[in-house]
Amino acid sequence: MFLCLSGATVIDSLDTLYLMELKEEFQEAKAWVEESFHLNVSGEASLFEVNIRYIGGLLSAFYLTGEEVFRIKAIRLGEKLLPAFNTPTGIPKGVVSFKSGSWGWATAGSSSILAEFGSLHLEFLHLTELSGNQVFAEKVRNIRKVLRKIEKPFGLYPNFLSPVSGNWVQHHVSVGGLGDSFYEYLIKSWLMSGKTDMEAKNMYYEALEAIETYLLNVSPGGLTYIAEWRGGILDHKMGHLACFSGGMIALGAEDAKEEKRAHYRELAAQITKTCHESYARSDTKLGPEAFWFNSGREAVATQLSESYYILRPEVVESYMYLWRQTHDPIYREWGWEVVLVSLGEILSDRSRFLRDPGCVQ
């Protein structure tokens, strides 16, 4: 993902260290950014990952502390990413090439991914605000312009778009991987703007209506889930990544049309309950990478290739949003269950390691 850039965990953790009052560790991380985070590198990196982890981390650290080093580094890194937008449509390629000081987009891959080019707006608007350079805002506003103009099947946003032709490459729609944070950035752009970004608001509620109409299902056992769509055919599964949507829908409920607010709050609760079931029905009580609703089985992984957990936060994120909105203690209880299970796994691994250091890779 980063290849040529180092320190992703350091920078991505700056705001967490600060908020947790880990002052010594924060100062150590800040010193690393000042002295060791260099941009004169060669290689390639993911535009999306660099934006959300590096630029997002630096911006958060700057707003929390006011330390100039974070602002300056964020702007300089943002400037390095601008050539990724030099495509016929202005839709950026997913991989940025940093070679001998000549920065541009790599040729690998023929399409750009919705969740990647659609998840730049928040950070890039702040880069304009902090630098005075309008180019950052112009780049992401153009992405919106392209997406508003292009014809969308049934109002749905497919996951792959050609940055050359501006056409969808295939009609695969997912609120999970490949699509997820595009929708999240719409509602958060509306909120971040002080509720003035009407374009973001309208795009969000229009997209949510299409998702409800064409992707939302209720299983025979009463579990509400968001399926994936492939050219009109549904895959009756949810990825763990899609479980952020419970929290997102709860977040957006307040500004929906009055007659829809209670409905969206209930929908958010039902989706979050389904994602909790994916944890409760697993052997470890940690949710799988994807879970299905077919052949009489519900909210469980049916393939070995999806039966793993890699510390994804989406389910717990939705617990947090629902707790903040409803103050129903069940969401704190579910969150605490994840803590206890995860701690148990860590202690179990440590015990096995102490018995046999060779068993932990």
mmCIF file of C-alpha atoms in Angstrom:
data_model
loop_
_atom_site.group_PDB
_atom_site.id
_atom_site.type_symbol
_atom_site.label_atom_id
_atom_site.label_comp_id
_atom_site.label_asym_id
_atom_site.label_seq_id
_atom_site.Cartn_x
_atom_site.Cartn_y
_atom_site.Cartn_z
ATOM 1 C CA MET A 1 0.000 0.000 0.000
ATOM 2 C CA PHE A 2 2.744 2.446 0.944
ATOM 3 C CA LEU A 3 5.906 0.849 -0.472
ATOM 4 C CA CYS A 4 8.020 3.993 -0.744
ATOM 5 C CA LEU A 5 6.688 5.842 2.319
ATOM 6 C CA SER A 6 7.519 4.851 5.878
ATOM 7 C CA GLY A 7 5.887 5.474 9.227
ATOM 8 C CA ALA A 8 2.233 4.844 8.370
ATOM 9 C CA THR A 9 1.431 3.527 11.848
ATOM 10 C CA VAL A 10 3.278 6.392 13.540
ATOM 11 C CA ILE A 11 1.355 9.068 11.657
ATOM 12 C CA ASP A 12 -1.999 7.268 11.718
ATOM 13 C CA SER A 13 -1.667 6.990 15.526
ATOM 14 C CA LEU A 14 -0.765 10.618 16.294
ATOM 15 C CA ASP A 15 -4.284 11.711 17.230
ATOM 16 C CA THR A 16 -4.935 8.561 19.267
ATOM 17 C CA LEU A 17 -1.727 9.046 21.260
ATOM 18 C CA TYR A 18 -2.669 12.656 21.927
ATOM 19 C CA LEU A 19 -6.269 11.932 22.954
ATOM 20 C CA MET A 20 -5.136 9.121 25.263
ATOM 21 C CA GLU A 21 -2.654 11.516 26.886
ATOM 22 C CA LEU A 22 0.282 9.251 26.062
ATOM 23 C CA LYS A 23 2.483 12.325 26.103
ATOM 24 C CA GLU A 24 5.875 10.669 25.914
ATOM 25 C CA GLU A 25 4.853 8.478 22.990
ATOM 26 C CA PHE A 26 3.236 11.434 21.222
ATOM 27 C CA GLN A 27 6.396 13.521 21.522
ATOM 28 C CA GLU A 28 8.442 10.611 20.193
ATOM 29 C CA ALA A 29 6.082 10.299 17.214
ATOM 30 C CA LYS A 30 6.173 14.051 16.600
ATOM 31 C CA ALA A 31 9.978 13.982 16.609
ATOM 32 C CA TRP A 32 9.915 11.157 14.073
ATOM 33 C CA VAL A 33 7.667 13.222 11.776
ATOM 34 C CA GLU A 34 9.993 16.223 12.086
ATOM 35 C CA GLU A 35 13.241 14.345 11.573
ATOM 36 C CA SER A 36 12.520 11.140 9.657
ATOM 37 C CA PHE A 37 9.376 11.520 7.555
ATOM 38 C CA HIS A 38 10.911 12.296 4.176
ATOM 39 C CA LEU A 39 9.053 12.835 0.905
ATOM 40 C CA ASN A 40 12.038 12.596 -1.439
ATOM 41 C CA VAL A 41 11.404 8.920 -2.114
ATOM 42 C CA SER A 42 11.079 6.649 -5.137
ATOM 43 C CA GLY A 43 8.432 4.022 -5.716
ATOM 44 C CA GLU A 44 4.652 3.721 -5.741
ATOM 45 C CA ALA A 45 1.896 3.991 -3.157
ATOM 46 C CA SER A 46 -1.894 3.888 -2.899
ATOM 47 C CA LEU A 47 -3.383 7.373 -3.327
ATOM 48 C CA PHE A 48 -6.298 6.433 -1.065
ATOM 49 C CA GLU A 49 -4.205 4.944 1.729
ATOM 50 C CA VAL A 50 -1.722 7.823 1.693
ATOM 51 C CA ASN A 51 -4.620 10.255 1.948
ATOM 52 C CA ILE A 52 -6.566 8.640 4.783
ATOM 53 C CA ARG A 53 -3.591 7.508 6.868
ATOM 54 C CA TYR A 54 -0.852 10.067 6.257
ATOM 55 C CA ILE A 55 -2.717 13.241 5.316
ATOM 56 C CA GLY A 56 -5.649 12.416 7.598
ATOM 57 C CA GLY A 57 -3.296 11.651 10.483
ATOM 58 C CA LEU A 58 -1.268 14.806 9.982
ATOM 59 C CA LEU A 59 -4.363 17.014 9.705
ATOM 60 C CA SER A 60 -5.874 15.523 12.869
ATOM 61 C CA ALA A 61 -2.616 16.059 14.743
ATOM 62 C CA PHE A 62 -2.437 19.667 13.563
ATOM 63 C CA TYR A 63 -5.999 20.491 14.595
ATOM 64 C CA LEU A 64 -5.466 18.927 18.027
ATOM 65 C CA THR A 65 -2.119 20.569 18.742
ATOM 66 C CA GLY A 66 -1.598 23.535 16.405
ATOM 67 C CA GLU A 67 1.930 22.270 15.721
ATOM 68 C CA GLU A 68 3.092 23.702 12.381
ATOM 69 C CA VAL A 69 5.134 20.662 11.444
ATOM 70 C CA PHE A 70 1.958 18.644 10.917
ATOM 71 C CA ARG A 71 0.310 21.298 8.731
ATOM 72 C CA ILE A 72 3.401 21.762 6.576
ATOM 73 C CA LYS A 73 3.987 18.050 6.065
ATOM 74 C CA ALA A 74 0.322 17.467 5.174
ATOM 75 C CA ILE A 75 0.334 20.220 2.538
ATOM 76 C CA ARG A 76 3.603 19.070 1.006
ATOM 77 C CA LEU A 77 2.401 15.500 0.793
ATOM 78 C CA GLY A 78 -0.886 16.687 -0.713
ATOM 79 C CA GLU A 79 1.034 18.554 -3.410
ATOM 80 C CA LYS A 80 2.912 15.362 -4.223
ATOM 81 C CA LEU A 81 -0.382 13.586 -4.865
ATOM 82 C CA LEU A 82 -1.849 16.121 -7.310
ATOM 83 C CA PRO A 83 -0.425 14.555 -10.509
ATOM 84 C CA ALA A 84 -2.619 11.494 -9.810
ATOM 85 C CA PHE A 85 -5.513 13.620 -11.062
ATOM 86 C CA ASN A 86 -3.909 14.257 -14.463
ATOM 87 C CA THR A 87 -6.293 11.972 -16.342
ATOM 88 C CA PRO A 88 -8.748 12.812 -19.140
ATOM 89 C CA THR A 89 -11.644 12.919 -16.662
ATOM 90 C CA GLY A 90 -9.850 14.186 -13.584
ATOM 91 C CA ILE A 91 -10.754 10.953 -11.794
ATOM 92 C CA PRO A 92 -7.447 9.944 -10.199
ATOM 93 C CA LYS A 93 -5.724 6.649 -10.698
ATOM 94 C CA GLY A 94 -5.409 4.522 -7.591
ATOM 95 C CA VAL A 95 -1.610 4.221 -7.533
ATOM 96 C CA VAL A 96 0.749 7.187 -7.436
ATOM 97 C CA SER A 97 4.284 6.831 -8.755
ATOM 98 C CA PHE A 98 7.094 8.734 -7.027
ATOM 99 C CA LYS A 99 10.114 8.466 -9.283
ATOM 100 C CA SER A 100 13.194 10.683 -9.235
ATOM 101 C CA GLY A 101 11.176 13.693 -8.199
ATOM 102 C CA SER A 102 8.706 13.197 -11.055
ATOM 103 C CA TRP A 103 5.385 12.351 -9.460
ATOM 104 C CA GLY A 104 2.486 10.977 -11.444
ATOM 105 C CA TRP A 105 0.013 8.163 -11.660
ATOM 106 C CA ALA A 106 1.182 4.650 -12.391
ATOM 107 C CA THR A 107 -0.125 2.806 -15.434
ATOM 108 C CA ALA A 108 -1.092 -0.390 -13.606
ATOM 109 C CA GLY A 109 -4.837 -1.061 -13.605
ATOM 110 C CA SER A 110 -7.449 0.210 -16.042
ATOM 111 C CA SER A 111 -10.061 1.459 -13.593
ATOM 112 C CA SER A 112 -10.347 3.523 -10.444
ATOM 113 C CA ILE A 113 -12.223 2.315 -7.378
ATOM 114 C CA LEU A 114 -15.223 4.219 -6.013
ATOM 115 C CA ALA A 115 -14.203 3.923 -2.358
ATOM 116 C CA GLU A 116 -10.745 5.257 -3.208
ATOM 117 C CA PHE A 117 -11.360 8.259 -5.434
ATOM 118 C CA GLY A 118 -14.593 8.941 -3.531
ATOM 119 C CA SER A 119 -12.775 9.154 -0.178
ATOM 120 C CA LEU A 120 -10.565 12.193 -0.684
ATOM 121 C CA HIS A 121 -13.027 15.024 -0.172
ATOM 122 C CA LEU A 122 -12.699 15.651 3.570
ATOM 123 C CA GLU A 123 -8.914 15.855 3.646
ATOM 124 C CA PHE A 124 -8.517 17.786 0.392
ATOM 125 C CA LEU A 125 -10.927 20.532 1.444
ATOM 126 C CA HIS A 126 -8.857 21.012 4.576
ATOM 127 C CA LEU A 127 -5.657 21.127 2.549
ATOM 128 C CA THR A 128 -7.156 24.062 0.651
ATOM 129 C CA GLU A 129 -8.242 25.718 3.891
ATOM 130 C CA LEU A 130 -4.810 25.363 5.479
ATOM 131 C CA SER A 131 -2.747 26.231 2.394
ATOM 132 C CA GLY A 132 -4.929 28.761 0.591
ATOM 133 C CA ASN A 133 -4.346 26.723 -2.573
ATOM 134 C CA GLN A 134 -7.709 26.131 -4.274
ATOM 135 C CA VAL A 135 -6.387 23.273 -6.408
ATOM 136 C CA PHE A 136 -7.075 20.645 -3.739
ATOM 137 C CA ALA A 137 -10.742 21.590 -3.447
ATOM 138 C CA GLU A 138 -11.073 21.882 -7.233
ATOM 139 C CA LYS A 139 -9.792 18.332 -7.741
ATOM 140 C CA VAL A 140 -12.329 16.694 -5.441
ATOM 141 C CA ARG A 141 -15.208 18.897 -6.575
ATOM 142 C CA ASN A 142 -14.530 17.696 -10.097
ATOM 143 C CA ILE A 143 -14.909 14.101 -8.882
ATOM 144 C CA ARG A 144 -18.371 14.998 -7.633
ATOM 145 C CA LYS A 145 -19.135 16.678 -10.968
ATOM 146 C CA VAL A 146 -18.236 13.515 -12.901
ATOM 147 C CA LEU A 147 -20.291 11.323 -10.575
ATOM 148 C CA ARG A 148 -23.320 13.605 -10.766
ATOM 149 C CA LYS A 149 -23.209 13.634 -14.565
ATOM 150 C CA ILE A 150 -22.688 9.947 -15.273
ATOM 151 C CA GLU A 151 -25.724 7.692 -15.649
ATOM 152 C CA LYS A 152 -26.120 5.371 -12.677
ATOM 153 C CA PRO A 153 -27.964 2.047 -12.948
ATOM 154 C CA PHE A 154 -31.124 2.435 -10.833
ATOM 155 C CA GLY A 155 -29.392 5.237 -8.931
ATOM 156 C CA LEU A 156 -26.674 2.839 -7.731
ATOM 157 C CA TYR A 157 -22.942 3.591 -7.857
ATOM 158 C CA PRO A 158 -20.870 0.745 -9.318
ATOM 159 C CA ASN A 159 -17.430 0.221 -7.813
ATOM 160 C CA PHE A 160 -15.211 0.635 -10.893
ATOM 161 C CA LEU A 161 -14.884 3.681 -13.140
ATOM 162 C CA SER A 162 -12.521 4.326 -16.040
ATOM 163 C CA PRO A 163 -10.498 7.492 -15.394
ATOM 164 C CA VAL A 164 -9.998 7.753 -19.163
ATOM 165 C CA SER A 165 -13.533 7.392 -20.529
ATOM 166 C CA GLY A 166 -15.513 8.304 -17.426
ATOM 167 C CA ASN A 167 -17.677 5.185 -17.863
ATOM 168 C CA TRP A 168 -18.394 2.426 -15.399
ATOM 169 C CA VAL A 169 -16.147 -0.541 -16.080
ATOM 170 C CA GLN A 170 -18.483 -3.147 -14.607
ATOM 171 C CA HIS A 171 -21.740 -3.095 -12.697
ATOM 172 C CA HIS A 172 -20.686 -4.411 -9.297
ATOM 173 C CA VAL A 173 -22.212 -2.465 -6.396
ATOM 174 C CA SER A 174 -21.181 -2.931 -2.786
ATOM 175 C CA VAL A 175 -21.585 -0.963 0.416
ATOM 176 C CA GLY A 176 -18.694 -3.058 1.694
ATOM 177 C CA GLY A 177 -15.224 -3.247 0.176
ATOM 178 C CA LEU A 178 -14.630 -1.136 -2.956
ATOM 179 C CA GLY A 179 -17.602 1.138 -2.264
ATOM 180 C CA ASP A 180 -17.885 1.717 1.477
ATOM 181 C CA SER A 181 -16.195 4.994 2.385
ATOM 182 C CA PHE A 182 -17.564 6.862 -0.637
ATOM 183 C CA TYR A 183 -20.963 6.893 1.079
ATOM 184 C CA GLU A 184 -19.418 7.676 4.454
ATOM 185 C CA TYR A 185 -17.615 10.707 3.024
ATOM 186 C CA LEU A 186 -20.843 12.100 1.588
ATOM 187 C CA ILE A 187 -22.684 12.332 4.911
ATOM 188 C CA LYS A 188 -19.549 13.465 6.737
ATOM 189 C CA SER A 189 -18.880 16.145 4.111
ATOM 190 C CA TRP A 190 -22.374 17.485 4.766
ATOM 191 C CA LEU A 191 -21.704 17.586 8.512
ATOM 192 C CA MET A 192 -18.168 18.951 8.177
ATOM 193 C CA SER A 193 -19.437 21.839 6.059
ATOM 194 C CA GLY A 194 -21.681 23.009 8.880
ATOM 195 C CA LYS A 195 -24.584 21.565 6.890
ATOM 196 C CA THR A 196 -24.059 23.824 3.890
ATOM 197 C CA ASP A 197 -22.782 21.232 1.359
ATOM 198 C CA MET A 198 -26.172 20.461 -0.163
ATOM 199 C CA GLU A 199 -24.584 18.495 -2.997
ATOM 200 C CA ALA A 200 -23.123 16.001 -0.513
ATOM 201 C CA LYS A 201 -26.403 15.770 1.381
ATOM 202 C CA ASN A 202 -28.470 15.152 -1.739
ATOM 203 C CA MET A 203 -26.030 12.589 -3.128
ATOM 204 C CA TYR A 204 -26.024 10.724 0.182
ATOM 205 C CA TYR A 205 -29.791 10.436 0.604
ATOM 206 C CA GLU A 206 -30.303 9.605 -3.081
ATOM 207 C CA ALA A 207 -27.707 6.832 -2.823
ATOM 208 C CA LEU A 208 -29.220 5.529 0.413
ATOM 209 C CA GLU A 209 -32.668 5.384 -1.175
ATOM 210 C CA ALA A 210 -31.296 3.308 -4.071
ATOM 211 C CA ILE A 211 -29.473 1.015 -1.641
ATOM 212 C CA GLU A 212 -32.684 0.472 0.312
ATOM 213 C CA THR A 213 -34.675 -0.222 -2.825
ATOM 214 C CA TYR A 214 -32.307 -2.624 -4.568
ATOM 215 C CA LEU A 215 -29.843 -4.045 -2.000
ATOM 216 C CA LEU A 216 -31.611 -4.189 1.335
ATOM 217 C CA ASN A 217 -33.014 -7.585 2.358
ATOM 218 C CA VAL A 218 -34.464 -9.301 5.396
ATOM 219 C CA SER A 219 -33.528 -12.951 5.899
ATOM 220 C CA PRO A 220 -36.088 -15.661 6.780
ATOM 221 C CA GLY A 221 -34.742 -15.434 10.323
ATOM 222 C CA GLY A 222 -35.480 -11.708 10.472
ATOM 223 C CA LEU A 223 -31.961 -10.303 9.985
ATOM 224 C CA THR A 224 -31.646 -7.125 7.924
ATOM 225 C CA TYR A 225 -28.645 -7.012 5.602
ATOM 226 C CA ILE A 226 -27.291 -5.125 2.585
ATOM 227 C CA ALA A 227 -26.519 -7.495 -0.286
ATOM 228 C CA GLU A 228 -24.071 -6.941 -3.150
ATOM 229 C CA TRP A 229 -25.326 -6.327 -6.691
ATOM 230 C CA ARG A 230 -23.762 -7.681 -9.875
ATOM 231 C CA GLY A 231 -25.578 -6.455 -12.946
ATOM 232 C CA GLY A 232 -28.975 -7.002 -11.379
ATOM 233 C CA ILE A 233 -28.161 -10.267 -9.592
ATOM 234 C CA LEU A 234 -27.748 -10.188 -5.817
ATOM 235 C CA ASP A 235 -25.044 -11.889 -3.797
ATOM 236 C CA HIS A 236 -26.718 -12.418 -0.453
ATOM 237 C CA LYS A 237 -23.739 -11.592 1.711
ATOM 238 C CA MET A 238 -22.249 -8.752 3.703
ATOM 239 C CA GLY A 239 -18.572 -8.076 4.201
ATOM 240 C CA HIS A 240 -17.297 -6.982 7.593
ATOM 241 C CA LEU A 241 -16.440 -3.672 5.919
ATOM 242 C CA ALA A 242 -20.137 -3.129 5.146
ATOM 243 C CA CYS A 243 -20.930 -3.155 8.871
ATOM 244 C CA PHE A 244 -19.882 0.490 9.152
ATOM 245 C CA SER A 245 -23.221 1.266 7.465
ATOM 246 C CA GLY A 246 -25.227 0.869 10.683
ATOM 247 C CA GLY A 247 -23.309 3.731 12.218
ATOM 248 C CA MET A 248 -23.419 5.766 9.015
ATOM 249 C CA ILE A 249 -27.195 5.487 8.686
ATOM 250 C CA ALA A 250 -27.605 6.427 12.351
ATOM 251 C CA LEU A 251 -25.353 9.440 11.806
ATOM 252 C CA GLY A 252 -27.414 10.583 8.826
ATOM 253 C CA ALA A 253 -30.820 9.997 10.385
ATOM 254 C CA GLU A 254 -31.001 13.393 12.082
ATOM 255 C CA ASP A 255 -30.903 15.355 8.811
ATOM 256 C CA ALA A 256 -33.208 13.099 6.809
ATOM 257 C CA LYS A 257 -36.740 14.157 5.942
ATOM 258 C CA GLU A 258 -38.748 14.222 9.130
ATOM 259 C CA GLU A 259 -40.927 11.285 8.131
ATOM 260 C CA LYS A 260 -37.806 9.142 7.478
ATOM 261 C CA ARG A 261 -35.816 9.842 10.654
ATOM 262 C CA ALA A 262 -37.339 7.173 12.858
ATOM 263 C CA HIS A 263 -37.142 4.707 9.973
ATOM 264 C CA TYR A 264 -33.419 5.311 9.471
ATOM 265 C CA ARG A 265 -32.733 4.972 13.192
ATOM 266 C CA GLU A 266 -34.498 1.625 13.218
ATOM 267 C CA LEU A 267 -32.719 0.530 10.033
ATOM 268 C CA ALA A 268 -29.362 1.436 11.579
ATOM 269 C CA ALA A 269 -30.227 -0.609 14.672
ATOM 270 C CA GLN A 270 -31.321 -3.627 12.623
ATOM 271 C CA ILE A 271 -28.177 -3.657 10.451
ATOM 272 C CA THR A 272 -25.987 -3.301 13.533
ATOM 273 C CA LYS A 273 -27.854 -6.193 15.176
ATOM 274 C CA THR A 274 -27.159 -8.341 12.100
ATOM 275 C CA CYS A 275 -23.465 -7.510 12.282
ATOM 276 C CA HIS A 276 -23.466 -8.429 15.975
ATOM 277 C CA GLU A 277 -25.000 -11.763 15.017
ATOM 278 C CA SER A 278 -22.061 -12.405 12.669
ATOM 279 C CA TYR A 279 -19.869 -12.224 15.783
ATOM 280 C CA ALA A 280 -22.194 -14.157 18.084
ATOM 281 C CA ARG A 281 -22.579 -17.032 15.589
ATOM 282 C CA SER A 282 -18.853 -17.573 15.051
ATOM 283 C CA ASP A 283 -16.818 -20.006 17.128
ATOM 284 C CA THR A 284 -14.457 -17.317 18.401
ATOM 285 C CA LYS A 285 -17.179 -14.659 18.832
ATOM 286 C CA LEU A 286 -15.205 -12.416 16.479
ATOM 287 C CA GLY A 287 -16.871 -11.698 13.163
ATOM 288 C CA PRO A 288 -15.663 -13.131 9.848
ATOM 289 C CA GLU A 289 -14.441 -11.162 6.872
ATOM 290 C CA ALA A 290 -17.732 -11.901 5.085
ATOM 291 C CA PHE A 291 -20.956 -13.642 6.030
ATOM 292 C CA TRP A 292 -23.780 -15.044 3.940
ATOM 293 C CA PHE A 293 -27.522 -15.554 3.956
ATOM 294 C CA ASN A 294 -28.222 -18.692 1.921
ATOM 295 C CA SER A 295 -28.931 -22.415 2.124
ATOM 296 C CA GLY A 296 -30.643 -21.970 5.470
ATOM 297 C CA ARG A 297 -27.549 -20.391 7.035
ATOM 298 C CA GLU A 298 -27.601 -16.772 8.156
ATOM 299 C CA ALA A 299 -24.884 -14.304 9.195
ATOM 300 C CA VAL A 300 -22.115 -16.930 9.043
ATOM 301 C CA ALA A 301 -19.070 -17.407 6.853
ATOM 302 C CA THR A 302 -19.594 -20.248 4.411
ATOM 303 C CA GLN A 303 -16.162 -20.255 2.791
ATOM 304 C CA LEU A 304 -12.778 -20.871 4.394
ATOM 305 C CA SER A 305 -11.352 -17.903 2.467
ATOM 306 C CA GLU A 306 -13.713 -15.598 4.392
ATOM 307 C CA SER A 307 -13.376 -17.198 7.821
ATOM 308 C CA TYR A 308 -10.844 -14.862 9.360
ATOM 309 C CA TYR A 309 -10.743 -11.683 11.453
ATOM 310 C CA ILE A 310 -8.096 -8.996 10.871
ATOM 311 C CA LEU A 311 -8.865 -6.407 13.565
ATOM 312 C CA ARG A 312 -11.405 -4.580 11.442
ATOM 313 C CA PRO A 313 -13.227 -1.879 13.450
ATOM 314 C CA GLU A 314 -16.479 -1.485 11.495
ATOM 315 C CA VAL A 315 -18.811 -3.467 13.759
ATOM 316 C CA VAL A 316 -17.523 -1.801 16.932
ATOM 317 C CA GLU A 317 -17.684 1.560 15.143
ATOM 318 C CA SER A 318 -21.409 1.053 14.589
ATOM 319 C CA TYR A 319 -21.838 0.084 18.251
ATOM 320 C CA MET A 320 -20.228 3.395 19.177
ATOM 321 C CA TYR A 321 -22.469 5.469 16.901
ATOM 322 C CA LEU A 322 -25.620 3.690 18.072
ATOM 323 C CA TRP A 323 -24.607 4.096 21.726
ATOM 324 C CA ARG A 324 -24.008 7.832 21.217
ATOM 325 C CA GLN A 325 -27.382 8.259 19.565
ATOM 326 C CA THR A 326 -29.591 6.005 21.690
ATOM 327 C CA HIS A 327 -27.707 5.436 24.972
ATOM 328 C CA ASP A 328 -29.067 1.897 24.888
ATOM 329 C CA PRO A 329 -26.598 -0.029 27.120
ATOM 330 C CA ILE A 330 -26.697 -3.059 24.792
ATOM 331 C CA TYR A 331 -24.201 -1.377 22.482
ATOM 332 C CA ARG A 332 -21.688 -0.882 25.297
ATOM 333 C CA GLU A 333 -22.206 -4.510 26.320
ATOM 334 C CA TRP A 334 -21.582 -5.726 22.777
ATOM 335 C CA GLY A 335 -18.476 -3.577 22.533
ATOM 336 C CA TRP A 336 -17.167 -4.904 25.839
ATOM 337 C CA GLU A 337 -17.711 -8.463 24.621
ATOM 338 C CA VAL A 338 -15.330 -7.744 21.738
ATOM 339 C CA VAL A 339 -12.735 -6.362 24.169
ATOM 340 C CA LEU A 340 -12.931 -9.440 26.388
ATOM 341 C CA VAL A 341 -12.777 -11.897 23.501
ATOM 342 C CA SER A 342 -9.864 -10.050 21.885
ATOM 343 C CA LEU A 343 -8.010 -9.876 25.201
ATOM 344 C CA GLY A 344 -8.599 -13.585 25.683
ATOM 345 C CA GLU A 345 -7.097 -14.330 22.271
ATOM 346 C CA ILE A 346 -4.068 -12.143 23.028
ATOM 347 C CA LEU A 347 -3.463 -13.870 26.366
ATOM 348 C CA SER A 348 -3.940 -17.275 24.748
ATOM 349 C CA ASP A 349 -1.368 -16.430 22.067
ATOM 350 C CA ARG A 350 1.042 -15.196 24.729
ATOM 351 C CA SER A 351 0.601 -18.388 26.729
ATOM 352 C CA ARG A 352 1.261 -20.543 23.672
ATOM 353 C CA PHE A 353 4.314 -18.452 22.840
ATOM 354 C CA LEU A 354 5.758 -18.858 26.337
ATOM 355 C CA ARG A 355 5.308 -22.611 26.064
ATOM 356 C CA ASP A 356 6.675 -22.838 22.544
ATOM 357 C CA PRO A 357 8.145 -19.649 20.978
ATOM 358 C CA GLY A 358 8.332 -21.392 17.633
ATOM 359 C CA CYS A 359 4.545 -21.641 17.304
ATOM 360 C CA VAL A 360 3.953 -17.905 16.789
ATOM 361 C CA GLN A 361 4.908 -16.688 13.336
#
